[in-house]
């Protein structure tokens, strides 16, 4: 949420509530988002990561899971064959995939990865209209592109802030239980 609000502020943009948005649309888009998150989590963490941890160990399994998650999003985002977009999508989704994998590996449960993934996707897709469902609750009126340095800082914040907090929290929790 901080990322989206900072981007809006720094681009001199405004968020406008979508006049065509209603309760039915909210539940439909939330349900679509929940189904997509459950599908991805059951495949990448519930099946592939679980098996990989047993066969390869936690570190290798988490890395392989993150790479697979990043590559999968080339196709789900429709960027295959566009090298720059593929790189960008891979970095963002592989880092998120690593965070989700680490959350699963440390907790041995799908609850935390599903919660993190669902929270991120609901904010991105349903609240801030940045996804395949297009105009949802808030719509941006455009604004100006932030400068290059600001854009890089926003990108770094987007891809690193939540994973760093999650890694720190899980390490702290693990240290407390041992």
mmCIF file with all atom_site columns, C-alpha atoms in Angstrom:
data_model
loop_
_atom_site.group_PDB
_atom_site.id
_atom_site.type_symbol
_atom_site.label_atom_id
_atom_site.label_alt_id
_atom_site.label_comp_id
_atom_site.label_asym_id
_atom_site.label_entity_id
_atom_site.label_seq_id
_atom_site.pdbx_PDB_ins_code
_atom_site.Cartn_x
_atom_site.Cartn_y
_atom_site.Cartn_z
_atom_site.occupancy
_atom_site.B_iso_or_equiv
_atom_site.pdbx_formal_charge
_atom_site.auth_seq_id
_atom_site.auth_comp_id
_atom_site.auth_asym_id
_atom_site.auth_atom_id
_atom_site.pdbx_PDB_model_num
ATOM 1   C CA . UNK A 1 1   ? 0.000   0.000   0.000   1.00 0.00 ? 1   UNK A CA 1
ATOM 2   C CA . UNK A 1 2   ? 2.878   2.349   0.832   1.00 0.00 ? 2   UNK A CA 1
ATOM 3   C CA . UNK A 1 3   ? 4.359   1.686   -2.611  1.00 0.00 ? 3   UNK A CA 1
ATOM 4   C CA . UNK A 1 4   ? 1.132   2.570   -4.430  1.00 0.00 ? 4   UNK A CA 1
ATOM 5   C CA . UNK A 1 5   ? 0.470   5.687   -2.366  1.00 0.00 ? 5   UNK A CA 1
ATOM 6   C CA . UNK A 1 6   ? 4.081   6.883   -2.798  1.00 0.00 ? 6   UNK A CA 1
ATOM 7   C CA . UNK A 1 7   ? 3.895   6.299   -6.549  1.00 0.00 ? 7   UNK A CA 1
ATOM 8   C CA . UNK A 1 8   ? 0.639   8.261   -6.771  1.00 0.00 ? 8   UNK A CA 1
ATOM 9   C CA . UNK A 1 9   ? 2.072   11.109  -4.700  1.00 0.00 ? 9   UNK A CA 1
ATOM 10  C CA . UNK A 1 10  ? 5.406   11.311  -6.542  1.00 0.00 ? 10  UNK A CA 1
ATOM 11  C CA . UNK A 1 11  ? 3.771   11.225  -9.971  1.00 0.00 ? 11  UNK A CA 1
ATOM 12  C CA . UNK A 1 12  ? 1.381   14.069  -9.129  1.00 0.00 ? 12  UNK A CA 1
ATOM 13  C CA . UNK A 1 13  ? -1.430  11.682  -9.874  1.00 0.00 ? 13  UNK A CA 1
ATOM 14  C CA . UNK A 1 14  ? -4.751  11.327  -8.112  1.00 0.00 ? 14  UNK A CA 1
ATOM 15  C CA . UNK A 1 15  ? -6.707  8.281   -7.139  1.00 0.00 ? 15  UNK A CA 1
ATOM 16  C CA . UNK A 1 16  ? -10.327 8.432   -8.168  1.00 0.00 ? 16  UNK A CA 1
ATOM 17  C CA . UNK A 1 17  ? -12.981 6.055   -6.870  1.00 0.00 ? 17  UNK A CA 1
ATOM 18  C CA . UNK A 1 18  ? -14.390 4.109   -9.803  1.00 0.00 ? 18  UNK A CA 1
ATOM 19  C CA . UNK A 1 19  ? -18.030 5.173   -10.213 1.00 0.00 ? 19  UNK A CA 1
ATOM 20  C CA . UNK A 1 20  ? -18.825 1.839   -11.889 1.00 0.00 ? 20  UNK A CA 1
ATOM 21  C CA . UNK A 1 21  ? -17.486 -0.167  -8.949  1.00 0.00 ? 21  UNK A CA 1
ATOM 22  C CA . UNK A 1 22  ? -20.010 -1.891  -6.701  1.00 0.00 ? 22  UNK A CA 1
ATOM 23  C CA . UNK A 1 23  ? -20.283 -4.655  -4.122  1.00 0.00 ? 23  UNK A CA 1
ATOM 24  C CA . UNK A 1 24  ? -20.926 -7.316  -6.757  1.00 0.00 ? 24  UNK A CA 1
ATOM 25  C CA . UNK A 1 25  ? -17.810 -6.316  -8.679  1.00 0.00 ? 25  UNK A CA 1
ATOM 26  C CA . UNK A 1 26  ? -15.783 -6.294  -5.442  1.00 0.00 ? 26  UNK A CA 1
ATOM 27  C CA . UNK A 1 27  ? -16.821 -9.855  -4.607  1.00 0.00 ? 27  UNK A CA 1
ATOM 28  C CA . UNK A 1 28  ? -16.291 -11.045 -8.185  1.00 0.00 ? 28  UNK A CA 1
ATOM 29  C CA . UNK A 1 29  ? -12.798 -9.566  -8.419  1.00 0.00 ? 29  UNK A CA 1
ATOM 30  C CA . UNK A 1 30  ? -11.901 -10.734 -4.907  1.00 0.00 ? 30  UNK A CA 1
ATOM 31  C CA . UNK A 1 31  ? -13.089 -14.257 -5.731  1.00 0.00 ? 31  UNK A CA 1
ATOM 32  C CA . UNK A 1 32  ? -11.081 -14.254 -8.981  1.00 0.00 ? 32  UNK A CA 1
ATOM 33  C CA . UNK A 1 33  ? -8.014  -13.102 -7.031  1.00 0.00 ? 33  UNK A CA 1
ATOM 34  C CA . UNK A 1 34  ? -8.515  -15.740 -4.332  1.00 0.00 ? 34  UNK A CA 1
ATOM 35  C CA . UNK A 1 35  ? -8.814  -18.512 -6.952  1.00 0.00 ? 35  UNK A CA 1
ATOM 36  C CA . UNK A 1 36  ? -5.644  -17.395 -8.726  1.00 0.00 ? 36  UNK A CA 1
ATOM 37  C CA . UNK A 1 37  ? -3.681  -17.184 -5.456  1.00 0.00 ? 37  UNK A CA 1
ATOM 38  C CA . UNK A 1 38  ? -4.897  -20.599 -4.282  1.00 0.00 ? 38  UNK A CA 1
ATOM 39  C CA . UNK A 1 39  ? -4.026  -22.136 -7.660  1.00 0.00 ? 39  UNK A CA 1
ATOM 40  C CA . UNK A 1 40  ? -0.497  -20.699 -7.590  1.00 0.00 ? 40  UNK A CA 1
ATOM 41  C CA . UNK A 1 41  ? 0.117   -21.518 -3.931  1.00 0.00 ? 41  UNK A CA 1
ATOM 42  C CA . UNK A 1 42  ? -1.143  -25.092 -4.208  1.00 0.00 ? 42  UNK A CA 1
ATOM 43  C CA . UNK A 1 43  ? 1.022   -25.700 -7.288  1.00 0.00 ? 43  UNK A CA 1
ATOM 44  C CA . UNK A 1 44  ? 4.213   -23.860 -6.327  1.00 0.00 ? 44  UNK A CA 1
ATOM 45  C CA . UNK A 1 45  ? 4.294   -24.271 -2.540  1.00 0.00 ? 45  UNK A CA 1
ATOM 46  C CA . UNK A 1 46  ? 1.789   -27.013 -1.754  1.00 0.00 ? 46  UNK A CA 1
ATOM 47  C CA . UNK A 1 47  ? 3.124   -29.483 -4.320  1.00 0.00 ? 47  UNK A CA 1
ATOM 48  C CA . UNK A 1 48  ? 6.395   -28.530 -6.027  1.00 0.00 ? 48  UNK A CA 1
ATOM 49  C CA . UNK A 1 49  ? 8.129   -26.900 -3.067  1.00 0.00 ? 49  UNK A CA 1
ATOM 50  C CA . UNK A 1 50  ? 6.982   -29.575 -0.637  1.00 0.00 ? 50  UNK A CA 1
ATOM 51  C CA . UNK A 1 51  ? 8.445   -32.331 -2.832  1.00 0.00 ? 51  UNK A CA 1
ATOM 52  C CA . UNK A 1 52  ? 11.609  -30.341 -3.600  1.00 0.00 ? 52  UNK A CA 1
ATOM 53  C CA . UNK A 1 53  ? 12.302  -29.719 0.107   1.00 0.00 ? 53  UNK A CA 1
ATOM 54  C CA . UNK A 1 54  ? 12.112  -33.464 0.751   1.00 0.00 ? 54  UNK A CA 1
ATOM 55  C CA . UNK A 1 55  ? 14.402  -34.289 -2.192  1.00 0.00 ? 55  UNK A CA 1
ATOM 56  C CA . UNK A 1 56  ? 16.847  -31.341 -2.324  1.00 0.00 ? 56  UNK A CA 1
ATOM 57  C CA . UNK A 1 57  ? 16.740  -29.553 1.012   1.00 0.00 ? 57  UNK A CA 1
ATOM 58  C CA . UNK A 1 58  ? 15.213  -26.229 1.953   1.00 0.00 ? 58  UNK A CA 1
ATOM 59  C CA . UNK A 1 59  ? 17.652  -23.750 0.366   1.00 0.00 ? 59  UNK A CA 1
ATOM 60  C CA . UNK A 1 60  ? 17.792  -25.371 -3.091  1.00 0.00 ? 60  UNK A CA 1
ATOM 61  C CA . UNK A 1 61  ? 14.063  -26.055 -3.059  1.00 0.00 ? 61  UNK A CA 1
ATOM 62  C CA . UNK A 1 62  ? 13.205  -22.430 -2.224  1.00 0.00 ? 62  UNK A CA 1
ATOM 63  C CA . UNK A 1 63  ? 15.474  -21.145 -5.018  1.00 0.00 ? 63  UNK A CA 1
ATOM 64  C CA . UNK A 1 64  ? 14.035  -23.565 -7.583  1.00 0.00 ? 64  UNK A CA 1
ATOM 65  C CA . UNK A 1 65  ? 10.502  -22.684 -6.484  1.00 0.00 ? 65  UNK A CA 1
ATOM 66  C CA . UNK A 1 66  ? 11.245  -18.964 -6.853  1.00 0.00 ? 66  UNK A CA 1
ATOM 67  C CA . UNK A 1 67  ? 12.709  -19.449 -10.342 1.00 0.00 ? 67  UNK A CA 1
ATOM 68  C CA . UNK A 1 68  ? 9.730   -21.561 -11.435 1.00 0.00 ? 68  UNK A CA 1
ATOM 69  C CA . UNK A 1 69  ? 7.331   -18.952 -10.024 1.00 0.00 ? 69  UNK A CA 1
ATOM 70  C CA . UNK A 1 70  ? 9.136   -16.178 -11.925 1.00 0.00 ? 70  UNK A CA 1
ATOM 71  C CA . UNK A 1 71  ? 9.142   -18.107 -15.213 1.00 0.00 ? 71  UNK A CA 1
ATOM 72  C CA . UNK A 1 72  ? 5.463   -19.035 -14.808 1.00 0.00 ? 72  UNK A CA 1
ATOM 73  C CA . UNK A 1 73  ? 4.603   -15.333 -14.634 1.00 0.00 ? 73  UNK A CA 1
ATOM 74  C CA . UNK A 1 74  ? 6.184   -14.689 -18.039 1.00 0.00 ? 74  UNK A CA 1
ATOM 75  C CA . UNK A 1 75  ? 3.247   -16.631 -19.437 1.00 0.00 ? 75  UNK A CA 1
ATOM 76  C CA . UNK A 1 76  ? 0.523   -15.518 -17.034 1.00 0.00 ? 76  UNK A CA 1
ATOM 77  C CA . UNK A 1 77  ? 1.502   -11.872 -17.647 1.00 0.00 ? 77  UNK A CA 1
ATOM 78  C CA . UNK A 1 78  ? 1.819   -12.416 -21.406 1.00 0.00 ? 78  UNK A CA 1
ATOM 79  C CA . UNK A 1 79  ? 5.377   -11.055 -21.689 1.00 0.00 ? 79  UNK A CA 1
ATOM 80  C CA . UNK A 1 80  ? 7.039   -14.060 -23.352 1.00 0.00 ? 80  UNK A CA 1
ATOM 81  C CA . UNK A 1 81  ? 9.329   -12.849 -26.150 1.00 0.00 ? 81  UNK A CA 1
ATOM 82  C CA . UNK A 1 82  ? 9.775   -9.342  -24.680 1.00 0.00 ? 82  UNK A CA 1
ATOM 83  C CA . UNK A 1 83  ? 13.198  -9.577  -22.968 1.00 0.00 ? 83  UNK A CA 1
ATOM 84  C CA . UNK A 1 84  ? 13.053  -6.372  -20.916 1.00 0.00 ? 84  UNK A CA 1
ATOM 85  C CA . UNK A 1 85  ? 9.548   -7.069  -19.618 1.00 0.00 ? 85  UNK A CA 1
ATOM 86  C CA . UNK A 1 86  ? 10.515  -10.701 -18.990 1.00 0.00 ? 86  UNK A CA 1
ATOM 87  C CA . UNK A 1 87  ? 13.463  -9.579  -16.864 1.00 0.00 ? 87  UNK A CA 1
ATOM 88  C CA . UNK A 1 88  ? 11.344  -7.102  -14.908 1.00 0.00 ? 88  UNK A CA 1
ATOM 89  C CA . UNK A 1 89  ? 8.532   -9.623  -14.318 1.00 0.00 ? 89  UNK A CA 1
ATOM 90  C CA . UNK A 1 90  ? 11.030  -12.340 -13.393 1.00 0.00 ? 90  UNK A CA 1
ATOM 91  C CA . UNK A 1 91  ? 12.807  -10.204 -10.799 1.00 0.00 ? 91  UNK A CA 1
ATOM 92  C CA . UNK A 1 92  ? 9.603   -9.067  -9.101  1.00 0.00 ? 92  UNK A CA 1
ATOM 93  C CA . UNK A 1 93  ? 7.826   -12.426 -9.130  1.00 0.00 ? 93  UNK A CA 1
ATOM 94  C CA . UNK A 1 94  ? 10.894  -14.546 -8.326  1.00 0.00 ? 94  UNK A CA 1
ATOM 95  C CA . UNK A 1 95  ? 11.628  -12.397 -5.257  1.00 0.00 ? 95  UNK A CA 1
ATOM 96  C CA . UNK A 1 96  ? 7.989   -12.719 -4.201  1.00 0.00 ? 96  UNK A CA 1
ATOM 97  C CA . UNK A 1 97  ? 8.174   -16.450 -4.922  1.00 0.00 ? 97  UNK A CA 1
ATOM 98  C CA . UNK A 1 98  ? 11.273  -16.741 -2.744  1.00 0.00 ? 98  UNK A CA 1
ATOM 99  C CA . UNK A 1 99  ? 9.465   -14.942 0.067   1.00 0.00 ? 99  UNK A CA 1
ATOM 100 C CA . UNK A 1 100 ? 6.428   -17.240 -0.247  1.00 0.00 ? 100 UNK A CA 1
ATOM 101 C CA . UNK A 1 101 ? 8.684   -20.318 -0.416  1.00 0.00 ? 101 UNK A CA 1
ATOM 102 C CA . UNK A 1 102 ? 10.661  -19.237 2.637   1.00 0.00 ? 102 UNK A CA 1
ATOM 103 C CA . UNK A 1 103 ? 7.417   -18.586 4.518   1.00 0.00 ? 103 UNK A CA 1
ATOM 104 C CA . UNK A 1 104 ? 6.240   -22.099 3.677   1.00 0.00 ? 104 UNK A CA 1
ATOM 105 C CA . UNK A 1 105 ? 9.597   -23.690 4.523   1.00 0.00 ? 105 UNK A CA 1
ATOM 106 C CA . UNK A 1 106 ? 9.801   -21.974 7.911   1.00 0.00 ? 106 UNK A CA 1
ATOM 107 C CA . UNK A 1 107 ? 6.186   -22.542 8.958   1.00 0.00 ? 107 UNK A CA 1
ATOM 108 C CA . UNK A 1 108 ? 5.513   -25.832 7.126   1.00 0.00 ? 108 UNK A CA 1
ATOM 109 C CA . UNK A 1 109 ? 2.087   -24.414 6.395   1.00 0.00 ? 109 UNK A CA 1
ATOM 110 C CA . UNK A 1 110 ? 0.402   -22.722 3.438   1.00 0.00 ? 110 UNK A CA 1
ATOM 111 C CA . UNK A 1 111 ? -1.376  -20.166 5.638   1.00 0.00 ? 111 UNK A CA 1
ATOM 112 C CA . UNK A 1 112 ? 1.366   -17.522 5.633   1.00 0.00 ? 112 UNK A CA 1
ATOM 113 C CA . UNK A 1 113 ? 2.274   -17.779 1.922   1.00 0.00 ? 113 UNK A CA 1
ATOM 114 C CA . UNK A 1 114 ? -1.417  -17.665 0.984   1.00 0.00 ? 114 UNK A CA 1
ATOM 115 C CA . UNK A 1 115 ? -2.028  -14.691 3.282   1.00 0.00 ? 115 UNK A CA 1
ATOM 116 C CA . UNK A 1 116 ? 0.971   -12.750 1.955   1.00 0.00 ? 116 UNK A CA 1
ATOM 117 C CA . UNK A 1 117 ? 0.161   -13.561 -1.667  1.00 0.00 ? 117 UNK A CA 1
ATOM 118 C CA . UNK A 1 118 ? -3.545  -12.809 -1.290  1.00 0.00 ? 118 UNK A CA 1
ATOM 119 C CA . UNK A 1 119 ? -2.863  -9.539  0.526   1.00 0.00 ? 119 UNK A CA 1
ATOM 120 C CA . UNK A 1 120 ? -0.452  -8.396  -2.178  1.00 0.00 ? 120 UNK A CA 1
ATOM 121 C CA . UNK A 1 121 ? -2.737  -9.389  -5.049  1.00 0.00 ? 121 UNK A CA 1
ATOM 122 C CA . UNK A 1 122 ? -5.874  -7.897  -3.473  1.00 0.00 ? 122 UNK A CA 1
ATOM 123 C CA . UNK A 1 123 ? -4.092  -4.572  -2.998  1.00 0.00 ? 123 UNK A CA 1
ATOM 124 C CA . UNK A 1 124 ? -2.564  -4.638  -6.462  1.00 0.00 ? 124 UNK A CA 1
ATOM 125 C CA . UNK A 1 125 ? -5.527  -5.914  -8.467  1.00 0.00 ? 125 UNK A CA 1
ATOM 126 C CA . UNK A 1 126 ? -8.711  -5.109  -6.539  1.00 0.00 ? 126 UNK A CA 1
ATOM 127 C CA . UNK A 1 127 ? -7.814  -1.903  -4.695  1.00 0.00 ? 127 UNK A CA 1
ATOM 128 C CA . UNK A 1 128 ? -5.313  -0.169  -7.007  1.00 0.00 ? 128 UNK A CA 1
ATOM 129 C CA . UNK A 1 129 ? -6.428  -1.604  -10.397 1.00 0.00 ? 129 UNK A CA 1
ATOM 130 C CA . UNK A 1 130 ? -2.937  -2.775  -11.399 1.00 0.00 ? 130 UNK A CA 1
ATOM 131 C CA . UNK A 1 131 ? -3.666  -6.116  -12.948 1.00 0.00 ? 131 UNK A CA 1
ATOM 132 C CA . UNK A 1 132 ? -5.587  -8.170  -15.466 1.00 0.00 ? 132 UNK A CA 1
ATOM 133 C CA . UNK A 1 133 ? -9.004  -7.068  -14.195 1.00 0.00 ? 133 UNK A CA 1
ATOM 134 C CA . UNK A 1 134 ? -8.274  -3.434  -15.107 1.00 0.00 ? 134 UNK A CA 1
ATOM 135 C CA . UNK A 1 135 ? -10.385 -0.698  -13.464 1.00 0.00 ? 135 UNK A CA 1
ATOM 136 C CA . UNK A 1 136 ? -11.421 -1.780  -9.990  1.00 0.00 ? 136 UNK A CA 1
ATOM 137 C CA . UNK A 1 137 ? -11.859 0.320   -6.812  1.00 0.00 ? 137 UNK A CA 1
ATOM 138 C CA . UNK A 1 138 ? -9.329  3.123   -7.363  1.00 0.00 ? 138 UNK A CA 1
ATOM 139 C CA . UNK A 1 139 ? -8.325  4.486   -10.737 1.00 0.00 ? 139 UNK A CA 1
ATOM 140 C CA . UNK A 1 140 ? -5.323  6.747   -11.283 1.00 0.00 ? 140 UNK A CA 1
ATOM 141 C CA . UNK A 1 141 ? -5.832  9.840   -13.397 1.00 0.00 ? 141 UNK A CA 1
ATOM 142 C CA . UNK A 1 142 ? -2.361  9.464   -14.899 1.00 0.00 ? 142 UNK A CA 1
ATOM 143 C CA . UNK A 1 143 ? -0.010  12.152  -13.701 1.00 0.00 ? 143 UNK A CA 1
ATOM 144 C CA . UNK A 1 144 ? 3.634   12.444  -14.718 1.00 0.00 ? 144 UNK A CA 1
ATOM 145 C CA . UNK A 1 145 ? 6.287   9.749   -14.695 1.00 0.00 ? 145 UNK A CA 1
ATOM 146 C CA . UNK A 1 146 ? 8.564   10.190  -11.659 1.00 0.00 ? 146 UNK A CA 1
ATOM 147 C CA . UNK A 1 147 ? 12.236  10.829  -12.441 1.00 0.00 ? 147 UNK A CA 1
ATOM 148 C CA . UNK A 1 148 ? 14.592  7.909   -13.065 1.00 0.00 ? 148 UNK A CA 1
ATOM 149 C CA . UNK A 1 149 ? 16.126  7.919   -9.576  1.00 0.00 ? 149 UNK A CA 1
ATOM 150 C CA . UNK A 1 150 ? 12.707  8.048   -7.903  1.00 0.00 ? 150 UNK A CA 1
ATOM 151 C CA . UNK A 1 151 ? 11.432  5.287   -10.217 1.00 0.00 ? 151 UNK A CA 1
ATOM 152 C CA . UNK A 1 152 ? 14.365  3.035   -9.286  1.00 0.00 ? 152 UNK A CA 1
ATOM 153 C CA . UNK A 1 153 ? 13.872  3.736   -5.569  1.00 0.00 ? 153 UNK A CA 1
ATOM 154 C CA . UNK A 1 154 ? 10.151  2.950   -5.834  1.00 0.00 ? 154 UNK A CA 1
ATOM 155 C CA . UNK A 1 155 ? 10.922  -0.263  -7.715  1.00 0.00 ? 155 UNK A CA 1
ATOM 156 C CA . UNK A 1 156 ? 13.472  -1.331  -5.095  1.00 0.00 ? 156 UNK A CA 1
ATOM 157 C CA . UNK A 1 157 ? 11.005  -0.558  -2.329  1.00 0.00 ? 157 UNK A CA 1
ATOM 158 C CA . UNK A 1 158 ? 8.279   -2.537  -4.093  1.00 0.00 ? 158 UNK A CA 1
ATOM 159 C CA . UNK A 1 159 ? 10.366  -5.655  -4.596  1.00 0.00 ? 159 UNK A CA 1
ATOM 160 C CA . UNK A 1 160 ? 12.373  -5.597  -1.350  1.00 0.00 ? 160 UNK A CA 1
ATOM 161 C CA . UNK A 1 161 ? 10.393  -4.037  1.515   1.00 0.00 ? 161 UNK A CA 1
ATOM 162 C CA . UNK A 1 162 ? 7.879   -6.805  2.196   1.00 0.00 ? 162 UNK A CA 1
ATOM 163 C CA . UNK A 1 163 ? 10.327  -9.686  1.594   1.00 0.00 ? 163 UNK A CA 1
ATOM 164 C CA . UNK A 1 164 ? 12.894  -8.140  3.962   1.00 0.00 ? 164 UNK A CA 1
ATOM 165 C CA . UNK A 1 165 ? 10.244  -7.717  6.674   1.00 0.00 ? 165 UNK A CA 1
ATOM 166 C CA . UNK A 1 166 ? 8.976   -11.284 6.186   1.00 0.00 ? 166 UNK A CA 1
ATOM 167 C CA . UNK A 1 167 ? 12.496  -12.803 6.201   1.00 0.00 ? 167 UNK A CA 1
ATOM 168 C CA . UNK A 1 168 ? 13.374  -10.836 9.340   1.00 0.00 ? 168 UNK A CA 1
ATOM 169 C CA . UNK A 1 169 ? 10.147  -11.824 11.098  1.00 0.00 ? 169 UNK A CA 1
ATOM 170 C CA . UNK A 1 170 ? 10.466  -15.517 10.266  1.00 0.00 ? 170 UNK A CA 1
ATOM 171 C CA . UNK A 1 171 ? 14.125  -15.635 11.339  1.00 0.00 ? 171 UNK A CA 1
ATOM 172 C CA . UNK A 1 172 ? 13.197  -13.925 14.594  1.00 0.00 ? 172 UNK A CA 1
ATOM 173 C CA . UNK A 1 173 ? 10.330  -16.347 15.211  1.00 0.00 ? 173 UNK A CA 1
ATOM 174 C CA . UNK A 1 174 ? 12.538  -19.333 14.388  1.00 0.00 ? 174 UNK A CA 1
ATOM 175 C CA . UNK A 1 175 ? 15.245  -18.090 16.771  1.00 0.00 ? 175 UNK A CA 1
ATOM 176 C CA . UNK A 1 176 ? 12.669  -17.751 19.560  1.00 0.00 ? 176 UNK A CA 1
ATOM 177 C CA . UNK A 1 177 ? 11.440  -21.315 19.167  1.00 0.00 ? 177 UNK A CA 1
ATOM 178 C CA . UNK A 1 178 ? 14.929  -22.865 19.222  1.00 0.00 ? 178 UNK A CA 1
#
